[in-house]
PDB file of C-alpha atoms (C1' of nucleotides) in Angstrom:
ATOM      1  CA  MET A  12      33.974  21.630   0.269  1.00 82.00           C
ATOM      2  CA  PHE A  13      32.917  19.003  -2.238  1.00 93.00           C
ATOM      3  CA  LEU A  14      30.712  16.033  -1.545  1.00 97.00           C
ATOM      4  CA  LYS A  15      32.498  13.088   0.014  1.00 96.00           C
ATOM      5  CA  LYS A  16      32.702   9.449  -0.948  1.00 97.00           C
ATOM      6  CA  SER A  17      30.178   8.595   1.789  1.00 98.00           C
ATOM      7  CA  PHE A  18      27.563  10.684  -0.022  1.00 98.00           C
ATOM      8  CA  PHE A  19      27.958   8.652  -3.214  1.00 98.00           C
ATOM      9  CA  ALA A  20      28.108   5.363  -1.310  1.00 98.00           C
ATOM     10  CA  GLN A  21      24.368   5.557  -0.604  1.00 98.00           C
ATOM     11  CA  ASN A  22      21.608   3.895  -2.638  1.00 98.00           C
ATOM     12  CA  ALA A  23      21.683   5.221  -6.219  1.00 98.00           C
ATOM     13  CA  VAL A  24      18.042   6.312  -6.110  1.00 98.00           C
ATOM     14  CA  GLU A  25      18.689   8.344  -2.976  1.00 98.00           C
ATOM     15  CA  VAL A  26      21.832   9.867  -4.443  1.00 98.00           C
ATOM     16  CA  ALA A  27      20.017  10.763  -7.675  1.00 98.00           C
ATOM     17  CA  LYS A  28      17.366  12.572  -5.637  1.00 98.00           C
ATOM     18  CA  ALA A  29      19.902  14.255  -3.366  1.00 98.00           C
ATOM     19  CA  LEU A  30      21.931  15.534  -6.324  1.00 98.00           C
ATOM     20  CA  ILE A  31      19.082  17.748  -7.506  1.00 98.00           C
ATOM     21  CA  GLY A  32      20.072  21.317  -6.626  1.00 98.00           C
ATOM     22  CA  LYS A  33      23.739  20.468  -6.048  1.00 98.00           C
ATOM     23  CA  THR A  34      26.459  22.205  -8.041  1.00 98.00           C
ATOM     24  CA  LEU A  35      28.551  20.304 -10.561  1.00 98.00           C
ATOM     25  CA  VAL A  36      32.024  21.766 -11.025  1.00 98.00           C
ATOM     26  CA  PHE A  37      33.912  20.899 -14.202  1.00 98.00           C
ATOM     27  CA  GLY A  38      36.941  22.983 -15.036  1.00 96.00           C
ATOM     28  CA  ASP A  39      35.781  26.568 -15.431  1.00 96.00           C
ATOM     29  CA  PHE A  40      32.159  25.531 -15.597  1.00 97.00           C
ATOM     30  CA  GLN A  41      29.795  25.166 -12.712  1.00 96.00           C
ATOM     31  CA  GLY A  42      26.076  24.584 -12.824  1.00 97.00           C
ATOM     32  CA  ILE A  43      23.117  23.468 -10.760  1.00 98.00           C
ATOM     33  CA  ILE A  44      22.071  19.885 -11.375  1.00 98.00           C
ATOM     34  CA  THR A  45      18.422  19.961 -12.460  1.00 98.00           C
ATOM     35  CA  GLU A  46      17.792  16.418 -13.653  1.00 98.00           C
ATOM     36  CA  THR A  47      19.177  12.973 -12.826  1.00 98.00           C
ATOM     37  CA  GLU A  48      18.428   9.292 -13.308  1.00 98.00           C
ATOM     38  CA  ALA A  49      19.452   6.299 -11.198  1.00 98.00           C
ATOM     39  CA  TYR A  50      20.652   3.005 -12.701  1.00 98.00           C
ATOM     40  CA  ARG A  51      21.320  -0.057 -10.602  1.00 98.00           C
ATOM     41  CA  GLY A  52      22.223  -3.714 -11.169  1.00 94.00           C
ATOM     42  CA  SER A  53      20.512  -7.076 -11.415  1.00 89.00           C
ATOM     43  CA  ASP A  54      17.144  -5.602 -10.415  1.00 95.00           C
ATOM     44  CA  ASP A  55      17.271  -2.978 -13.162  1.00 97.00           C
ATOM     45  CA  PRO A  56      16.923  -4.265 -16.779  1.00 97.00           C
ATOM     46  CA  ALA A  57      17.675  -0.805 -18.193  1.00 97.00           C
ATOM     47  CA  SER A  58      21.099  -0.694 -16.581  1.00 98.00           C
ATOM     48  CA  HIS A  59      24.395  -1.379 -18.331  1.00 98.00           C
ATOM     49  CA  ALA A  60      25.228  -3.504 -15.276  1.00 98.00           C
ATOM     50  CA  TYR A  61      22.084  -5.636 -15.533  1.00 97.00           C
ATOM     51  CA  ARG A  62      23.890  -8.648 -17.030  1.00 95.00           C
ATOM     52  CA  GLY A  63      26.798  -8.484 -14.666  1.00 95.00           C
ATOM     53  CA  PRO A  64      30.206  -6.921 -15.102  1.00 96.00           C
ATOM     54  CA  THR A  65      31.512  -6.409 -18.667  1.00 97.00           C
ATOM     55  CA  PRO A  66      34.483  -4.305 -19.778  1.00 97.00           C
ATOM     56  CA  ARG A  67      32.102  -1.374 -20.058  1.00 97.00           C
ATOM     57  CA  SER A  68      29.954  -1.854 -16.955  1.00 98.00           C
ATOM     58  CA  GLN A  69      32.724  -2.852 -14.571  1.00 97.00           C
ATOM     59  CA  ILE A  70      33.117   0.782 -13.537  1.00 98.00           C
ATOM     60  CA  MET A  71      29.619   0.634 -12.017  1.00 98.00           C
ATOM     61  CA  PHE A  72      30.801  -2.119  -9.675  1.00 98.00           C
ATOM     62  CA  GLY A  73      33.713  -0.018  -8.467  1.00 97.00           C
ATOM     63  CA  GLU A  74      34.411   2.901  -6.163  1.00 97.00           C
ATOM     64  CA  PRO A  75      31.584   5.387  -5.569  1.00 98.00           C
ATOM     65  CA  GLY A  76      32.221   8.970  -6.590  1.00 98.00           C
ATOM     66  CA  PHE A  77      33.961   8.081  -9.879  1.00 98.00           C
ATOM     67  CA  SER A  78      32.855   9.394 -13.253  1.00 98.00           C
ATOM     68  CA  TYR A  79      31.394   7.002 -15.817  1.00 98.00           C
ATOM     69  CA  VAL A  80      31.467   8.599 -19.253  1.00 98.00           C
ATOM     70  CA  TYR A  81      30.402   6.719 -22.373  1.00 98.00           C
ATOM     71  CA  LEU A  82      29.520   7.439 -25.994  1.00 97.00           C
ATOM     72  CA  ILE A  83      25.917   6.811 -26.967  1.00 97.00           C
ATOM     73  CA  TYR A  84      24.528   6.462 -30.513  1.00 97.00           C
ATOM     74  CA  GLY A  85      28.000   7.130 -31.833  1.00 96.00           C
ATOM     75  CA  MET A  86      27.748  10.871 -31.210  1.00 97.00           C
ATOM     76  CA  TYR A  87      26.856  11.981 -27.718  1.00 98.00           C
ATOM     77  CA  HIS A  88      28.582  11.527 -24.400  1.00 98.00           C
ATOM     78  CA  CYS A  89      26.757  10.814 -21.145  1.00 98.00           C
ATOM     79  CA  LEU A  90      28.121  11.675 -17.710  1.00 98.00           C
ATOM     80  CA  ASN A  91      27.321   9.411 -14.784  1.00 98.00           C
ATOM     81  CA  ILE A  92      28.634   9.252 -11.244  1.00 98.00           C
ATOM     82  CA  VAL A  93      29.182   5.802  -9.723  1.00 98.00           C
ATOM     83  CA  THR A  94      27.259   5.173  -6.525  1.00 98.00           C
ATOM     84  CA  GLU A  95      26.911   2.582  -3.747  1.00 98.00           C
ATOM     85  CA  PRO A  96      29.777   0.630  -2.164  1.00 98.00           C
ATOM     86  CA  VAL A  97      32.238  -1.435  -4.203  1.00 98.00           C
ATOM     87  CA  GLY A  98      30.524  -4.588  -5.484  1.00 97.00           C
ATOM     88  CA  SER A  99      27.080  -2.963  -5.624  1.00 97.00           C
ATOM     89  CA  PRO A 100      26.670  -1.828  -9.254  1.00 98.00           C
ATOM     90  CA  SER A 101      24.943   1.504  -9.748  1.00 98.00           C
ATOM     91  CA  ALA A 102      25.359   5.001 -11.108  1.00 98.00           C
ATOM     92  CA  VAL A 103      23.500   8.268 -11.510  1.00 98.00           C
ATOM     93  CA  LEU A 104      23.158   9.834 -14.958  1.00 98.00           C
ATOM     94  CA  ILE A 105      23.423  13.609 -14.970  1.00 98.00           C
ATOM     95  CA  ARG A 106      20.713  14.714 -17.409  1.00 98.00           C
ATOM     96  CA  GLY A 107      20.294  18.420 -16.789  1.00 98.00           C
ATOM     97  CA  LEU A 108      22.380  21.413 -15.746  1.00 98.00           C
ATOM     98  CA  GLN A 109      21.538  25.064 -15.203  1.00 97.00           C
ATOM     99  CA  ILE A 110      24.546  27.263 -15.934  1.00 97.00           C
ATOM    100  CA  GLY A 111      23.556  30.829 -15.166  1.00 95.00           C
ATOM    101  CA  SER A 112      20.638  31.595 -17.474  1.00 96.00           C
ATOM    102  CA  LEU A 113      21.463  28.668 -19.746  1.00 97.00           C
ATOM    103  CA  LEU A 114      19.532  25.439 -19.250  1.00 97.00           C
ATOM    104  CA  LEU A 115      21.229  22.332 -20.594  1.00 97.00           C
ATOM    105  CA  ASP A 116      18.430  19.772 -20.707  1.00 97.00           C
ATOM    106  CA  GLY A 117      19.722  16.430 -21.894  1.00 98.00           C
ATOM    107  CA  PRO A 118      22.826  14.368 -21.125  1.00 98.00           C
ATOM    108  CA  GLY A 119      24.240  14.723 -24.638  1.00 98.00           C
ATOM    109  CA  LYS A 120      23.760  18.488 -24.824  1.00 98.00           C
ATOM    110  CA  LEU A 121      25.301  18.937 -21.415  1.00 98.00           C
ATOM    111  CA  CYS A 122      28.499  17.038 -22.235  1.00 98.00           C
ATOM    112  CA  ARG A 123      28.832  18.768 -25.586  1.00 97.00           C
ATOM    113  CA  HIS A 124      28.651  22.181 -23.918  1.00 97.00           C
ATOM    114  CA  LEU A 125      31.198  21.282 -21.245  1.00 97.00           C
ATOM    115  CA  ASN A 126      33.541  19.664 -23.794  1.00 97.00           C
ATOM    116  CA  LEU A 127      33.328  16.590 -21.642  1.00 97.00           C
ATOM    117  CA  ASN A 128      34.516  13.396 -23.337  1.00 96.00           C
ATOM    118  CA  LEU A 129      35.995   9.949 -22.765  1.00 97.00           C
ATOM    119  CA  SER A 130      39.199  11.448 -21.391  1.00 97.00           C
ATOM    120  CA  HIS A 131      37.130  12.380 -18.339  1.00 97.00           C
ATOM    121  CA  HIS A 132      36.047   8.796 -17.730  1.00 97.00           C
ATOM    122  CA  GLN A 133      36.894   7.111 -14.455  1.00 97.00           C
ATOM    123  CA  LYS A 134      37.942  10.227 -12.520  1.00 98.00           C
ATOM    124  CA  ASP A 135      37.501  10.516  -8.761  1.00 98.00           C
ATOM    125  CA  LEU A 136      35.040  13.356  -8.159  1.00 98.00           C
ATOM    126  CA  THR A 137      35.803  13.369  -4.442  1.00 97.00           C
ATOM    127  CA  LYS A 138      39.455  14.312  -4.850  1.00 95.00           C
ATOM    128  CA  ALA A 139      39.953  17.165  -7.313  1.00 93.00           C
ATOM    129  CA  PRO A 140      38.379  20.652  -7.025  1.00 96.00           C
ATOM    130  CA  SER A 141      38.354  20.882 -10.843  1.00 96.00           C
ATOM    131  CA  PHE A 142      35.884  18.022 -11.246  1.00 98.00           C
ATOM    132  CA  CYS A 143      33.532  17.524  -8.319  1.00 98.00           C
ATOM    133  CA  VAL A 144      30.111  18.204  -6.844  1.00 98.00           C
ATOM    134  CA  VAL A 145      29.593  20.879  -4.196  1.00 98.00           C
ATOM    135  CA  ASP A 146      26.560  22.106  -2.274  1.00 97.00           C
ATOM    136  CA  GLY A 147      24.162  24.236  -4.268  1.00 95.00           C
ATOM    137  CA  ILE A 148      20.641  25.390  -3.614  1.00 96.00           C
ATOM    138  CA  ASN A 149      18.266  23.680  -1.217  1.00 95.00           C
ATOM    139  CA  VAL A 150      15.459  21.967  -3.092  1.00 96.00           C
ATOM    140  CA  LYS A 151      12.553  20.755  -0.996  1.00 95.00           C
ATOM    141  CA  PRO A 152      11.546  17.121  -1.606  1.00 95.00           C
ATOM    142  CA  LYS A 153       8.057  18.393  -2.496  1.00 95.00           C
ATOM    143  CA  HIS A 154       9.544  20.199  -5.468  1.00 96.00           C
ATOM    144  CA  ILE A 155      11.334  17.183  -6.889  1.00 98.00           C
ATOM    145  CA  LEU A 156       9.384  15.352  -9.567  1.00 97.00           C
ATOM    146  CA  ALA A 157       9.888  11.586  -9.926  1.00 97.00           C
ATOM    147  CA  THR A 158       9.082  10.022 -13.309  1.00 97.00           C
ATOM    148  CA  SER A 159      10.102   6.990 -15.345  1.00 97.00           C
ATOM    149  CA  ARG A 160      13.430   7.205 -17.115  1.00 97.00           C
ATOM    150  CA  ILE A 161      13.986   8.470 -20.660  1.00 97.00           C
ATOM    151  CA  GLY A 162      15.161   6.562 -23.723  1.00 96.00           C
ATOM    152  CA  ILE A 163      14.823   3.054 -22.338  1.00 96.00           C
ATOM    153  CA  LYS A 164      12.410   0.236 -23.115  1.00 94.00           C
ATOM    154  CA  GLN A 165      12.683  -1.789 -19.950  1.00 94.00           C
ATOM    155  CA  GLY A 166      12.379  -0.841 -16.307  1.00 95.00           C
ATOM    156  CA  LEU A 167       9.803   1.814 -17.111  1.00 95.00           C
ATOM    157  CA  ASP A 168       7.968   0.862 -13.918  1.00 96.00           C
ATOM    158  CA  LYS A 169      10.725   2.407 -11.846  1.00 97.00           C
ATOM    159  CA  LEU A 170      10.322   6.117 -11.143  1.00 97.00           C
ATOM    160  CA  TRP A 171      14.029   6.832 -10.974  1.00 98.00           C
ATOM    161  CA  ARG A 172      14.227  10.082 -12.934  1.00 98.00           C
ATOM    162  CA  PHE A 173      14.283  13.190 -10.812  1.00 98.00           C
ATOM    163  CA  LYS A 174      13.720  16.734 -11.938  1.00 97.00           C
ATOM    164  CA  CYS A 175      13.269  20.129 -10.248  1.00 91.00           C
TER     165      CYS A 175
ATOM    166  C1'  DC B  27      33.591 -12.285 -36.617  1.00 68.49           C
ATOM    167  C1'  DG B  28      29.196 -10.128 -37.927  1.00 68.49           C
ATOM    168  C1'  DC B  29      25.338  -7.687 -36.430  1.00 68.49           C
ATOM    169  C1'  DA B  30      21.546  -5.446 -34.012  1.00 68.49           C
ATOM    170  C1'  DA B  31      20.543  -2.193 -30.461  1.00 68.49           C
ATOM    171  C1'  DG B  32      21.461   1.668 -27.939  1.00 68.49           C
ATOM    172  C1'  DA B  33      20.651   5.797 -20.755  1.00 68.49           C
ATOM    173  C1'  DT B  34      20.331  11.125 -27.729  1.00 68.49           C
ATOM    174  C1'  DT B  35      19.351  15.104 -30.403  1.00 68.49           C
ATOM    175  C1'  DA B  36      18.127  18.117 -34.260  1.00 68.49           C
ATOM    176  C1'  DT B  37      15.552  18.143 -38.131  1.00 68.49           C
ATOM    177  C1'  DT B  38      11.644  16.801 -41.400  1.00 68.49           C
TER     178       DT B  38
ATOM    179  C1'  DA C  27       9.233   9.879 -37.572  1.00 68.49           C
ATOM    180  C1'  DT C  28      14.032   9.608 -38.740  1.00 68.49           C
ATOM    181  C1'  DA C  29      18.971  10.310 -39.798  1.00 68.49           C
ATOM    182  C1'  DA C  30      23.454  10.769 -37.922  1.00 68.49           C
ATOM    183  C1'  DT C  31      27.254   7.582 -36.396  1.00 68.49           C
ATOM    184  C1'  DC C  32      30.037   4.011 -33.781  1.00 68.49           C
ATOM    185  C1'  DT C  33      30.698   1.132 -29.710  1.00 68.49           C
ATOM    186  C1'  DT C  34      29.286  -2.795 -27.175  1.00 68.49           C
ATOM    187  C1'  DG C  35      27.917  -7.357 -26.300  1.00 68.49           C
ATOM    188  C1'  DC C  36      25.853 -11.302 -27.893  1.00 68.49           C
ATOM    189  C1'  DG C  37      25.367 -15.280 -30.821  1.00 68.49           C
ATOM    190  C1'  DA C  38      27.624 -18.226 -34.362  1.00 68.49           C
TER     191       DA C  38
END
DNA sequence: CGCAAGATTATT
DNA sequence: ATAATCTTGCGA
């Protein structure tokens, strides 16, 4: 059974941590989530939602458990999952996936391999078995590394990147 | 409407 | 260190 809306409705930092070791299912692919990052709202200058809702960031203010896919640097897609209750902007960026013996380290690489694009934006991951998150391996909190996030210039004080 | 910056990656 | 490549959001 896939993870419910209530799981994603928690604080983004907690969800990001809890997603490590879970299994992402996308079509015929499924892989263990190895790396995530949390992004929040007005308290997080690195977030797309920092300056309030815009056409692009409005998704982060919406229903938890929805996909947020966007194009970065004109060539790579990034997959996020919206978290926290409606009105509380936040999302978790999926940065790493282990598919069998293949390690996809990096949000762009991961989406390229899965053929994941903008057509997969704003999908409810708590409804369809073809695009969802299910239980995976149990990773002890001691084994989860927290560091500052990658590729940003603000909010580096926050240790919101989690890795196995 | 123009423009700079960007949650990246592969290559030099 | 930098090119590739294009959308977004801000300022004018």
